[in-house]
Short mmCIF file of C-alpha atoms and ligand atoms in Angstrom, two decimals:
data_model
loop_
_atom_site.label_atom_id
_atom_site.label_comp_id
_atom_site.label_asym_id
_atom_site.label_seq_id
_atom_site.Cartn_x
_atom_site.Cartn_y
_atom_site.Cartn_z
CA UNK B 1 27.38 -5.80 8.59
CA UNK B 2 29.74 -5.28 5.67
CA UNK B 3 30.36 -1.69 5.45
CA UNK B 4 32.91 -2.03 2.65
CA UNK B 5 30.16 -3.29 0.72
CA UNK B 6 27.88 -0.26 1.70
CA UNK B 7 30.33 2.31 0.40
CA UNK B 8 31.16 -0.05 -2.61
CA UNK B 9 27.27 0.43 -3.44
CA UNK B 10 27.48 4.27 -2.41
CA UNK B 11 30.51 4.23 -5.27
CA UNK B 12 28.09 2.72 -7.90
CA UNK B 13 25.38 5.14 -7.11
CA UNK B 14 27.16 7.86 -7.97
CA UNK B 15 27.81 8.16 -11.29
CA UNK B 16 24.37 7.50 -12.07
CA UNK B 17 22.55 10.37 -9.14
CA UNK B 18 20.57 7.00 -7.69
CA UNK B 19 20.18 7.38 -4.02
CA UNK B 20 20.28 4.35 -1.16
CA UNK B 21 17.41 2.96 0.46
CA UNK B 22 19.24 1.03 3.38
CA UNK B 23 16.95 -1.55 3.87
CA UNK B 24 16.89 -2.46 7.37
CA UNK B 25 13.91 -4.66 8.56
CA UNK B 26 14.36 -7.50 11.19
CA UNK B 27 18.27 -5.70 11.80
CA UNK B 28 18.51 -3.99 15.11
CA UNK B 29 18.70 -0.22 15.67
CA UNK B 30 22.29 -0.74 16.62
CA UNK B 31 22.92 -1.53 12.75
CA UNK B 32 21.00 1.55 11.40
CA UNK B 33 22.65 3.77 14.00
CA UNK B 34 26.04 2.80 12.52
CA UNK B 35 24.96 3.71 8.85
CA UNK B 36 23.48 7.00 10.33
CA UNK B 37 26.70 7.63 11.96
CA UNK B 38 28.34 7.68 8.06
CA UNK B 39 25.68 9.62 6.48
CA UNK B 40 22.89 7.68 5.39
CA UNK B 41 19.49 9.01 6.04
CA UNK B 42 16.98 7.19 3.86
CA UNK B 43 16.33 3.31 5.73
CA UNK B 44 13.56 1.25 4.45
CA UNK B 45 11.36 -1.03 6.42
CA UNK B 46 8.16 -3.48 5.41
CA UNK B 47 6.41 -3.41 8.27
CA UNK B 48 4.59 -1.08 10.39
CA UNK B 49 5.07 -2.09 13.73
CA UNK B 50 8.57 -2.31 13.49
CA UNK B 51 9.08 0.76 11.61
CA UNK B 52 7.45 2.91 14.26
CA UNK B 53 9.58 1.53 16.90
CA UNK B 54 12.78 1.98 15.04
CA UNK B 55 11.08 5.71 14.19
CA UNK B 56 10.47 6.22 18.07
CA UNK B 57 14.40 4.78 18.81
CA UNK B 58 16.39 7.18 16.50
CA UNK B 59 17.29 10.50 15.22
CA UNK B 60 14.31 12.27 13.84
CA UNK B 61 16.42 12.95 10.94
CA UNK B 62 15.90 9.54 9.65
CA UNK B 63 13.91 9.42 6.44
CA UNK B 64 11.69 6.51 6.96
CA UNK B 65 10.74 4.48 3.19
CA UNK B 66 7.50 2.11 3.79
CA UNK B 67 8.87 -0.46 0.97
CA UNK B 68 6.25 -3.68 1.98
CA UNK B 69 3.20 -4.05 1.65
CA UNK B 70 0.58 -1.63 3.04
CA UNK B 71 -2.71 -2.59 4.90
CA UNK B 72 -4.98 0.81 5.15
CA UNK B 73 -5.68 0.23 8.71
CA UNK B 74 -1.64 0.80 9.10
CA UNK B 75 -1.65 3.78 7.46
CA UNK B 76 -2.11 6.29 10.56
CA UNK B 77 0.37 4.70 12.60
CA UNK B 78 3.17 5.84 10.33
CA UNK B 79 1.39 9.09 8.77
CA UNK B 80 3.28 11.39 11.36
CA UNK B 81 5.97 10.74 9.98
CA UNK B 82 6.97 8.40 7.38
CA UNK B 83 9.07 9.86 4.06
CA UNK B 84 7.92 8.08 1.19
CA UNK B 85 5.86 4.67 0.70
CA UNK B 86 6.86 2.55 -2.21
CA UNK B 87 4.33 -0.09 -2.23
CA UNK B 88 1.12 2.15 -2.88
CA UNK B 89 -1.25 -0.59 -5.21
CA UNK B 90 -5.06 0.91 -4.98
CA UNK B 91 -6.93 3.85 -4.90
CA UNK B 92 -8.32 2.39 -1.65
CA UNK B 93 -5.15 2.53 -0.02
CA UNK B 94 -3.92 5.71 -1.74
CA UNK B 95 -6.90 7.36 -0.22
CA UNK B 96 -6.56 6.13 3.24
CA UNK B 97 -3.30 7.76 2.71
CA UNK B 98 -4.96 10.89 1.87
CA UNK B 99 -7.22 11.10 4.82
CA UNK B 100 -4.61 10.15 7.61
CA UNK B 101 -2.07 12.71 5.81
CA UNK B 102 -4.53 15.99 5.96
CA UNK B 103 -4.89 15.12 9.71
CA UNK B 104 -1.21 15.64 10.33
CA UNK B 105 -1.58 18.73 7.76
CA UNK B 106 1.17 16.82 5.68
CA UNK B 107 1.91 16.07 1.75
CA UNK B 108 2.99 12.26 1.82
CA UNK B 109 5.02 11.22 -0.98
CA UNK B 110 3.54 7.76 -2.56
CA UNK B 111 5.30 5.03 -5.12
CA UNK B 112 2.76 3.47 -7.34
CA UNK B 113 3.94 -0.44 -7.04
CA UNK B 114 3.75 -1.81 -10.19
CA UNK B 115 3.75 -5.82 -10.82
CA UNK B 116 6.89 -6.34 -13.16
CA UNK B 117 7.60 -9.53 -12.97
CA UNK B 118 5.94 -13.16 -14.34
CA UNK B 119 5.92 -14.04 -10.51
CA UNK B 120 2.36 -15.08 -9.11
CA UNK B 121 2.46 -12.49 -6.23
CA UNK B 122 -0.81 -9.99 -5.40
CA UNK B 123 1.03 -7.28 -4.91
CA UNK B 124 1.46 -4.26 -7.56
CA UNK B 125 -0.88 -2.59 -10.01
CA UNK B 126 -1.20 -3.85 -13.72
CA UNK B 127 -0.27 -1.21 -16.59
CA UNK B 128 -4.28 -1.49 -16.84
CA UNK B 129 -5.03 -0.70 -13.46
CA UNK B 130 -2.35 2.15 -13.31
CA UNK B 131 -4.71 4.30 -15.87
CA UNK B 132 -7.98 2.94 -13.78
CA UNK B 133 -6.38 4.46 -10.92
CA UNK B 134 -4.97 7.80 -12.27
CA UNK B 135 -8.09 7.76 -14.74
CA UNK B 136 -10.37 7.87 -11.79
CA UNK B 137 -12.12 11.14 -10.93
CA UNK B 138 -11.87 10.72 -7.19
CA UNK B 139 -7.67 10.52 -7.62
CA UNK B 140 -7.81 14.42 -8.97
CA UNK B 141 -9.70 14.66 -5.54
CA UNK B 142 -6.43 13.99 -2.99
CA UNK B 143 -4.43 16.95 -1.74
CA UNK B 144 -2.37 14.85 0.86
CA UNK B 145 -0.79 12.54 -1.53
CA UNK B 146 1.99 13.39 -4.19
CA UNK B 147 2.65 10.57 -6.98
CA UNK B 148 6.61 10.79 -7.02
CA UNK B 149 7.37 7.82 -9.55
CA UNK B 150 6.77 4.11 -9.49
CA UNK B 151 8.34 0.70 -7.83
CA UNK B 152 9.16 -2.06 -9.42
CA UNK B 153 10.57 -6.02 -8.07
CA UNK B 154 12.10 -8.14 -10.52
CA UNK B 155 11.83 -11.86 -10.98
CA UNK B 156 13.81 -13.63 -8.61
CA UNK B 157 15.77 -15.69 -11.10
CA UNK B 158 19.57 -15.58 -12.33
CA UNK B 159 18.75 -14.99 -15.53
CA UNK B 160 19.99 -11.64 -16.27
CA UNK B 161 18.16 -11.48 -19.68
CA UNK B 162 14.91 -11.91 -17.88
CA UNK B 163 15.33 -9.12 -15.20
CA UNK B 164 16.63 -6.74 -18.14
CA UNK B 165 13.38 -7.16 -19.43
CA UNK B 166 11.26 -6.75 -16.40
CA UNK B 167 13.41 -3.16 -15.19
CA UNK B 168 13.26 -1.94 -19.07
CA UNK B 169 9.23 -2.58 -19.22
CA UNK B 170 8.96 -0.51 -15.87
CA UNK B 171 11.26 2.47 -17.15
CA UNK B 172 8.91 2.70 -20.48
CA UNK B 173 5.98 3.09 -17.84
CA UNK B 174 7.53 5.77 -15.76
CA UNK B 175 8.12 7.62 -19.56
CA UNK B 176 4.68 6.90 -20.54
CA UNK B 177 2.94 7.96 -17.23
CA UNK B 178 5.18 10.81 -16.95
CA UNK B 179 4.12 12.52 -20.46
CA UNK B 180 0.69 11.60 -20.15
CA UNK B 181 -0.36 12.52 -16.76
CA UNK B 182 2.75 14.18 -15.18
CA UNK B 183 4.13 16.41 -17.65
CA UNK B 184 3.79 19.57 -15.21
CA UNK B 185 4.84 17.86 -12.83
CA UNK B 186 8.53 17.76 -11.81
CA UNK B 187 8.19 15.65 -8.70
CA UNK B 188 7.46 12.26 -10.40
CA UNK B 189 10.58 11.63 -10.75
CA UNK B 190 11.48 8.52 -9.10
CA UNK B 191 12.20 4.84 -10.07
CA UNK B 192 12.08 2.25 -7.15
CA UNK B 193 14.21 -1.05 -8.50
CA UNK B 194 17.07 -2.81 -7.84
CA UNK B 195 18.09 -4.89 -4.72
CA UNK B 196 21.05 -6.64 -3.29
CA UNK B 197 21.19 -9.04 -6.12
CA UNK B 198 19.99 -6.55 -9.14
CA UNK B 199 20.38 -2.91 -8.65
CA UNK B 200 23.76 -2.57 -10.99
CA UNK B 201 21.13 -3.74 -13.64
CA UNK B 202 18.32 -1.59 -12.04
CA UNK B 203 21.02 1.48 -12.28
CA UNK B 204 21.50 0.46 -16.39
CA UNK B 205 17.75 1.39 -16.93
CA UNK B 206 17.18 4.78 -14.92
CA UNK B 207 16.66 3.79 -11.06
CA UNK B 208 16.83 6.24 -9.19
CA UNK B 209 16.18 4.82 -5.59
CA UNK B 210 17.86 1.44 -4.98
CA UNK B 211 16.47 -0.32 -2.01
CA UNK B 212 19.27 -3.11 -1.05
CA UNK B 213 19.38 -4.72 2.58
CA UNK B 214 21.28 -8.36 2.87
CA UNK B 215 23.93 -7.11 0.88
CA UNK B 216 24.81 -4.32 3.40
CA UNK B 217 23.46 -6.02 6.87
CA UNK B 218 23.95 -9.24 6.17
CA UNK B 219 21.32 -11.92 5.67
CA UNK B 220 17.85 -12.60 7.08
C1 PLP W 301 13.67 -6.94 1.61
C2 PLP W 301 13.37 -6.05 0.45
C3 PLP W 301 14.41 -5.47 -0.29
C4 PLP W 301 15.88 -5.73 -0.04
O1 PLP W 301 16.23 -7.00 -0.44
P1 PLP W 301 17.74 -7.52 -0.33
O2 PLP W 301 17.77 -8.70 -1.21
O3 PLP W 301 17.98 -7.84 1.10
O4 PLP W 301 18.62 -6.43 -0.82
C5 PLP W 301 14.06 -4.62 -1.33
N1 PLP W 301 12.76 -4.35 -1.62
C6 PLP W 301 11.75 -4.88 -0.92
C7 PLP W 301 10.35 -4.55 -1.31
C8 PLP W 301 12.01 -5.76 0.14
O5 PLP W 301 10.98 -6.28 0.82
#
């Protein structure tokens, strides 16, 4: 772990109000413990299993960010108590998110995951499939959800240029979505980008959640 490098990151938060997603998957409890024992609360994980038994290991005060990718028959394990999932990318999903939230009478904050980059991946909503899904009349229908903001990944690349492009296209999104469908709505208000290797660009175009693991725990 390089904790001079966590506060380093805490340092260029700061100035800009962006919180810290420590993300923590495949490090052991041990690691996160240490973090919690400085302050940080928000850890992310990508995968369900593992999430639930770091959930079941630590203080309850631990705000638990789903940041990989979602399968709906997951959902209910980690609807008791999980704080926010980034990587929300259907209305399928997003209602199976719904349904296992009402059960545990709770609100559960949701990212939409938006695909940014020129990368073949299946993961993330078009800009055309982000109005299908907020355009469709059975989204006006879920109570248990709450839209706070979108998530974005970059290209995996070195060119700077590139990824510039990439976080700038997702923050004209966020403005876009905001006035058009969440103008009453002060709680979609954040923006998911930036990791180890980007989030001092992520932080030059409005991020407001930075999600960075190697960089504080080492590598994978
Ligand atoms: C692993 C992961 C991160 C963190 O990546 P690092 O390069 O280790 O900082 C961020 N976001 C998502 C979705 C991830 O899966």
């Amino acid at each position: 772990m390089n904790l001079d490098r966590y506060h380093q990151i805490l340092a260029d938060l700061a100035p800009h109000h962006a919180r810290l997603v420590a993300v923590s998957k495949t490090k052991p409890a041990a690691d996160i413990q240490t973090l919690y024992d400085l302050g940080q609360r928000i850890f992310g994980e990508n995968k369900v299993q593992e999430m639930t038994s770091k959930y079941e290991a630590l203080p309850h005060d631990i705000q638990w960010h789903l940041i990989g990718h979602l399968q709906s028959n997951k959902v209910k394990y980690i609807a008791p108590y999980v704080s926010m999932i980034h990587s929300v990318d259907s209305l399928v999903l997003l209602s199976e998110i719904d349904r296992q939230a009402a059960k545990h009478d709770r609100i559960i904050p949701c990212l939409l995951q938006i695909h940014i980059s020129g990368e073949e991946t299946k993961f993330g909503l078009t800009e055309e499939e982000v109005f299908a899904l907020l355009n469709d009349p059975s989204f006006a229908q879920l109570k248990n959800i709450r839209i706070a903001g979108l998530m974005g990944m970059a290209s995996n690349t070195d060119n700077e240029q590139k990824i510039n492009t990439e976080f700038a296209s997702l923050k004209k999104l966020f403005d876009k979505l905001r006035e058009k469908y969440f103008a009453e709505q002060p709680s979609f208000c954040e923006l998911s980008m930036g990791m180890s290797s980007d989030y001092h660009i992520a932080l030059r175009h409005g991020a407001t959640l930075v999600r960075v693991g190697s960089d504080i725990f080492g590598s994978r």
